[in-house]
């Protein structure tokens, strides 16, 4: 039953009881961990929305000097897109119970993510070499902070990724890890989306 | 669907909730220390929150000593006083109230009241407590670093929060911000559990609209907290970077001790927006669980169904939604555009509508009910009075023209202590008196409880009513001492001394309560499984206190809402939610098909 219709039920009327008894007890027909992840993603989305609104609010002032965006970020963005695709392939393989493909693409996804994080650090080094430190200008501070919090979220994803990888290495069947791989994939796509928004905002300033 | 249901009146399919694989503790450590059982985690949360709350209580005594008897206590300097205020406020709002309502009552009551064996992610739930404990320890550590804890006021406004003129700007402020960040991480872990458990792990027949209002309050408060705490998190992260790395998120160009500082280009007002985007929902994070719990206390102890259940649920949801668009009413004096002030004043006053609906419904539940003046009921009644009082002064302060002159006076202090100090804490006491028998199998001692109630209730009024008056006189808040102020009469000082003496007495009465908790655990009267003859599932467990897995072999099946009190023709004046329909009526009673005489909404 639709959640809004559920809120219209008059629970004090006994006539309805039998109809209610037949009702499924879950509000959403999703696996519990998937709902947990979605709720978590909403929290993360609020977190990034607030950071972005702080950033855009500050940008409106006339004394704003944009931070130059290192070209490396384009490469990094490409790598992150590829890692997301690799994770998606891993999930597809998990659904089709092809363990070899799952193993391969899951590893590729993880390695590409590590490459992205390394690339971000190199971009930071490049900026610092040009004298753009976090303390010199609010725009720089926002640049470092936004890239850092995105990176930290990816590192958290890598923890889940490494646990899934370990499970597969210990010989779990595709059935047992399919949900874990799906959760990782959803999380990766979500962080890719966040990154694309952040990157666009950094380029626009 | 209705046709199909007609044949099935007495047939209820067995619970289809998958039997979760419960984690079974193997040793004493995993059973009582690193426990994954929500009930143990709830008690861990509660004890930690009450322990740190006692620290805040002592801090309030020290503040009152200084305010009541200035220039008497040489060990309280102005710096110390600021540190006391800051830590008292922060501890009470976040580390006590939020943690106790959601971490304590949420963990204990959600699985039990919904007929679940445990939270859906027990391991994450355990982590949530330990991260919370770490946050508390970091907070306590700030008392012992050089310079002491931060004295920036509980709102931690920059730039002063991190400038060297503010007490605790060395280590104190950093530890404060780190502790807040940890708290939020820990809370998010717990919050995911509460939300997903309510949505997915209810037992068969426990539809959303059959949930007790306690669960609705805790559920909605958790949703608010999950959406609001990120704002504080963002603020804390950015201020930490300002303090440690010298970034300028919140720091404008500033001259300190005649020297231009390195900062420049930051926006202090941005922090205020972030803080209050969290800070106002926080009021309802504390209030909504209290609303929910008090609804259930009133219904059980007045032996009557709650009046207007659906409206009560909707009011909770509407209050939750509105609480996100009122935050700037805390910032009327920050120099904002008057049109903003108009907008936020309007939304603030609109919140009074669903809130008033709730108050009317509580009173209408009591109307001609069979009121039992048990301890939980006394606290619930006291809550209604205190909350109405604090809510009405909120309407005053919600108007820009009234707020501007009263801002930063004792009137504001009196208002928010009434509405989110006294009122929710009265509910916490009522809830402890109500559920203690389920947690321990014994009743709390009644004479000690009466002493505790009357001193606390009358005492809180003796403390906070005079503060309203002092606020009208213009006595400012956050002042270490008033000195000679021409517009404040000397008699204000006598009133301050009176308030301080009462504050000490009320504080001491809480020690009686704590003693009662310990004493009754050993010597209290045995309660049996359902001493209040209540309908909700937590009172129907096979064991008291409930064992591992809560409900023995099979999960309960729910047949009705949580407020079936005084059904005509029923065997008892209450019908538990899980009592099968064919066992409800006394011999020769009416057929269940006829709905009981209850008012339609």
mmCIF file of C-alpha atoms in Angstrom, chain A residues 3 6-12 14-15 17-28 30 32-33 35-36 39-40 42-43 46-47 50-51 54 57-58 63 134-135 138 141-142 145, chain B residues 1 5 12 17-18 120-121 192 196 199-200 202-204 207-210 216 226-227 230-231 233-234 238 241 245-247 249 264-265 270 277 309-310 314 558-559 561 595 598-599 601:
data_model
loop_
_atom_site.group_PDB
_atom_site.id
_atom_site.type_symbol
_atom_site.label_atom_id
_atom_site.label_comp_id
_atom_site.label_asym_id
_atom_site.label_seq_id
_atom_site.Cartn_x
_atom_site.Cartn_y
_atom_site.Cartn_z
ATOM 1 C CA UNK A 3 2.788 5.239 2.096
ATOM 2 C CA UNK A 6 -1.238 4.176 4.821
ATOM 3 C CA UNK A 7 -1.296 7.480 6.653
ATOM 4 C CA UNK A 8 -5.015 7.831 5.916
ATOM 5 C CA UNK A 9 -5.978 4.595 7.642
ATOM 6 C CA UNK A 10 -8.264 4.976 10.644
ATOM 7 C CA UNK A 11 -6.736 2.456 13.020
ATOM 8 C CA UNK A 12 -9.497 2.715 15.602
ATOM 9 C CA UNK A 14 -12.170 -2.604 13.953
ATOM 10 C CA UNK A 15 -13.804 -3.350 10.597
ATOM 11 C CA UNK A 17 -8.574 -5.001 10.910
ATOM 12 C CA UNK A 18 -8.727 -8.032 8.649
ATOM 13 C CA UNK A 19 -7.669 -6.044 5.634
ATOM 14 C CA UNK A 20 -4.714 -4.657 7.557
ATOM 15 C CA UNK A 21 -3.707 -8.087 8.771
ATOM 16 C CA UNK A 22 -2.994 -9.182 5.220
ATOM 17 C CA UNK A 23 -0.754 -6.291 4.633
ATOM 18 C CA UNK A 24 2.929 -6.727 4.186
ATOM 19 C CA UNK A 25 4.887 -5.463 7.148
ATOM 20 C CA UNK A 26 7.606 -3.798 5.119
ATOM 21 C CA UNK A 27 7.063 -0.248 3.996
ATOM 22 C CA UNK A 28 9.403 -0.619 1.014
ATOM 23 C CA UNK A 30 13.705 -3.470 -0.876
ATOM 24 C CA UNK A 32 17.029 -3.975 4.206
ATOM 25 C CA UNK A 33 20.699 -3.116 3.528
ATOM 26 C CA UNK A 35 17.178 0.784 2.161
ATOM 27 C CA UNK A 36 19.882 1.486 4.742
ATOM 28 C CA UNK A 39 18.837 6.530 3.704
ATOM 29 C CA UNK A 40 22.571 7.020 4.143
ATOM 30 C CA UNK A 42 20.147 10.982 1.504
ATOM 31 C CA UNK A 43 22.221 12.058 4.513
ATOM 32 C CA UNK A 46 22.239 16.788 2.442
ATOM 33 C CA UNK A 47 25.835 17.074 3.576
ATOM 34 C CA UNK A 50 25.017 22.263 2.432
ATOM 35 C CA UNK A 51 28.685 22.429 1.465
ATOM 36 C CA UNK A 54 28.007 27.516 1.404
ATOM 37 C CA UNK A 57 26.840 31.723 -1.414
ATOM 38 C CA UNK A 58 30.439 32.776 -0.836
ATOM 39 C CA UNK A 63 36.125 39.719 -3.878
ATOM 40 C CA UNK A 134 44.192 26.594 1.558
ATOM 41 C CA UNK A 135 44.945 29.538 3.817
ATOM 42 C CA UNK A 138 38.601 31.249 0.537
ATOM 43 C CA UNK A 141 39.956 26.579 0.910
ATOM 44 C CA UNK A 142 36.684 25.503 -0.687
ATOM 45 C CA UNK A 145 37.715 20.963 1.255
ATOM 46 C CA UNK B 1 -9.319 -6.530 -1.121
ATOM 47 C CA UNK B 5 -10.719 -9.855 3.856
ATOM 48 C CA UNK B 12 -4.288 -14.313 10.289
ATOM 49 C CA UNK B 17 9.052 -11.210 8.717
ATOM 50 C CA UNK B 18 12.087 -13.274 7.897
ATOM 51 C CA UNK B 120 18.218 -4.242 11.592
ATOM 52 C CA UNK B 121 21.967 -3.501 11.702
ATOM 53 C CA UNK B 192 20.057 4.695 10.066
ATOM 54 C CA UNK B 196 15.197 1.421 8.683
ATOM 55 C CA UNK B 199 10.222 1.071 8.085
ATOM 56 C CA UNK B 200 11.134 -2.559 7.496
ATOM 57 C CA UNK B 202 7.668 -4.163 12.084
ATOM 58 C CA UNK B 203 5.920 -7.371 12.971
ATOM 59 C CA UNK B 204 2.933 -8.750 11.098
ATOM 60 C CA UNK B 207 0.993 -1.067 10.135
ATOM 61 C CA UNK B 208 2.360 2.468 10.241
ATOM 62 C CA UNK B 209 -0.892 3.785 11.669
ATOM 63 C CA UNK B 210 -0.934 1.178 14.414
ATOM 64 C CA UNK B 216 6.199 8.054 15.623
ATOM 65 C CA UNK B 226 19.667 12.722 10.002
ATOM 66 C CA UNK B 227 18.853 15.728 7.842
ATOM 67 C CA UNK B 230 25.000 17.364 8.558
ATOM 68 C CA UNK B 231 24.688 21.165 8.816
ATOM 69 C CA UNK B 233 28.960 18.704 10.768
ATOM 70 C CA UNK B 234 29.755 21.010 7.853
ATOM 71 C CA UNK B 238 34.923 24.290 8.319
ATOM 72 C CA UNK B 241 39.947 24.029 9.238
ATOM 73 C CA UNK B 245 44.907 25.262 8.816
ATOM 74 C CA UNK B 246 44.207 28.983 8.858
ATOM 75 C CA UNK B 247 41.563 28.849 6.125
ATOM 76 C CA UNK B 249 35.598 30.071 5.713
ATOM 77 C CA UNK B 264 40.441 37.430 5.431
ATOM 78 C CA UNK B 265 37.389 36.992 3.250
ATOM 79 C CA UNK B 270 27.429 31.694 7.102
ATOM 80 C CA UNK B 277 19.769 25.089 10.143
ATOM 81 C CA UNK B 309 -4.570 9.656 16.721
ATOM 82 C CA UNK B 310 -4.343 10.457 13.022
ATOM 83 C CA UNK B 314 0.168 14.205 11.011
ATOM 84 C CA UNK B 558 -0.678 -7.362 15.920
ATOM 85 C CA UNK B 559 -4.460 -7.123 15.561
ATOM 86 C CA UNK B 561 -3.879 -0.126 17.371
ATOM 87 C CA UNK B 595 -17.038 -1.687 16.130
ATOM 88 C CA UNK B 598 -15.437 5.179 19.649
ATOM 89 C CA UNK B 599 -15.714 8.583 18.174
ATOM 90 C CA UNK B 601 -12.572 11.708 13.754
#
